[in-house]
Amino acid sequence: MSEEHPFIRYFNRELSWLNFNERVLHQARDPQTPLLERVRFLSIFTSNLDEFFMKRVGYLKRVIGRGLLQVGHEGSNPIELERLIREKVHALLEVRTHCFYDEIVPALAEQGVVFLSWKDLSESEKQAAQDYSRQKVFPILTPLAVDPAHPFPFLSNLSVSLGVRLQHPQRKDHMFARIKVPSVIPQWVLIEGETSPPTFRLLSLVDLITHNLDELFPEMEILNVMPFRVTRNADIDLLSDDVEDLVDVVEEELRQRRVASVVRLECADQTDTPILEMLQEELEITPADIYQGSGELNHYALNEIAALPLPQLKYPPHHPVVPAALHDEGVTIFKSLAERDVLVHHPYESFNASVLRFIEEAVNDPHVLAIKMTLYRAGENSPIIPLLIEAAEKGKQVVVVVELKARFDEARNIYWAEMLEKAGVHVAYGMVGKKVHSKIILVIRREGQDYRMYGHVGTGNYNADTARFYTDIGLFTCDPQVTSEMIDIFNFLTGLSLKKNYKKFLVAPLNMEKRFLDLIQAEAEQAKNSRPARIMAKMNSLEDQRICDALYEASQAGVKIDLIVRGFCTIRPGVKGLSENIQVRSAIGRFLEHSRIFYFQSGKSDPLEGLFLMGSADWMYRNLNNRIETILPVTDLKNKKECWKILTYMLEDQQQTWQLLEDGTYHPPAPVREEGLLGVHDRFIARYKKRSEKQKKKRGSR
């Protein structure tokens, strides 16, 4: 099959990604998902789609514009792929509209959340809404005319606008104006009513502005109003090998992204032809770039609904527990790590009580001499940045590798980097041409006459906000073989060390892909020799062609391969003679699966004696070749058991896990949940809660 039909070996990554977002949309449609969480999933779906157009469709249009029309390894050329994407997106948007207006809105009305249009308001309610508008909305609106004296205004990325067609009493031709709907104020206006019990009666900001435009355009006839939104290309890369100042280049990329070409125009179902034609001409887009739908279904407006103070319509509160190995408050993390490596699993186990505590103790410990760490996405109000500044002010050597080109976090990372530098922190700005995606922290501590090093290797960002709903694992260790190699990795990042012979770590782009390929091939050899052979791998995305081909060969050799891939996946499972031993699953639910764990049985009869690895990389070409990534073996038996539990729980789940089929579709979880049977996320919550309570009892009995 592979030689006669080489293109059917792989799925297309863009179409596979859209399938992933369809699974997110399914969560919004699932009546067993709490009602406001369904709205939040709609918001996530919409935000995901925005990013997809900015990055992937933007890249595709750039490729087409350059005339690079060759057929990809999955069998489609860029023009055909753009058509397939368009068809899929239109179908998804229809489902989104039906989901919100026909399923969620009626269900919310039963719970006291009612969406109003202007015509639904009484005269007194209209007066109150107009008073609010005059005080809080109209002062920040700026109508921009479009005529020979007023050029077409700049439209910022993802901003909602109103296109207005007007008739001046002294002119025969129509006039046009654009009004930007402000995002700095609530997108929904609460209409007070005398109701019991209390309800939320909401009018959209777009509707409020639309029906009061006569105050902006007095004595003019408003012929039509059309809400719309533009998406601009974010696939801009100005880097070259001879860059003199990385900060300047990234800042220039941000400036160019702001005015980049438009890749999508979204507008209301009821369009105004003259306005639409003008937008099409001014934005230099084709009818194929226009997507019709509700202007209210944008990410920000949906998030406001999801944030309504109705806890009964949300998931039960989740409180991360203190990791069992770090439960004793009287014992420092350094003392705990001197006894054994510690594996933590977020968000079930607390990020603040583990990673943040590790940094805090390092800052406040007079014996700590140096702190080194990487930062990819630290978050908007990171508690880590002040700690690193405090450490520098206390005279400790602090080294931070800040990745300036973390997509959509560039401006924030530049801000953090400059703040750290001003405080005396040694800041390295990543590497030209290679994103630093590795998640590592190293603490150097004086103990007696010697130095001892303590490290953390993670799968997720050092971000206290996302750690509350991303599933990630992190490994704390003071193994000298590991920490000495961490020194080498930091020297590679800050001083361009050329060391390549890492024994513990798999480091991309130096040795990681080759090591993974060797491990997959070795597993195939085990199967050929009738020894136990199994591969399990959990990651965000899978599309590296060499890895896929190696997995196909291992499958043909008889290796059982279980892949847990949350996002897009280009490998085709279940094909006789090619991949019948490969299964692919994807879990979608309350938390975003983000951890990367890899397992190779290596011929061992006891599965726990096999090789476990964890770290920052997915099996993607960019991770293995164009990023700095770190993967580390897990050697402590207790931590191996934990990794095994994570993998097996995911594979056993029937409540929120989808299975990828040979034809590229995903088989959904059971539509009716078995009573008492927990989904994988709730199962983990219960497991860690039980373990924490057991640890508390153990401490109380001392």
PDB file of C-alpha atoms in Angstrom, residues 158 193 286 322 326 435 454 689 692:
ATOM      1  CA  LEU A 158      -9.972  40.710  15.450  1.00  0.00           C
ATOM      2  CA  GLY A 193     -35.907  44.238  35.473  1.00  0.00           C
ATOM      3  CA  THR A 286     -12.015  37.678  -2.559  1.00  0.00           C
ATOM      4  CA  VAL A 322      -0.199  19.801  47.766  1.00  0.00           C
ATOM      5  CA  LEU A 326       6.079  17.959  49.544  1.00  0.00           C
ATOM      6  CA  LYS A 435      12.703  28.879  19.526  1.00  0.00           C
ATOM      7  CA  TYR A 454      18.610  20.971  42.069  1.00  0.00           C
ATOM      8  CA  LYS A 689      -7.669  14.145  46.589  1.00  0.00           C
ATOM      9  CA  SER A 692      -3.795  14.075  49.878  1.00  0.00           C
TER      10      SER A 692
END
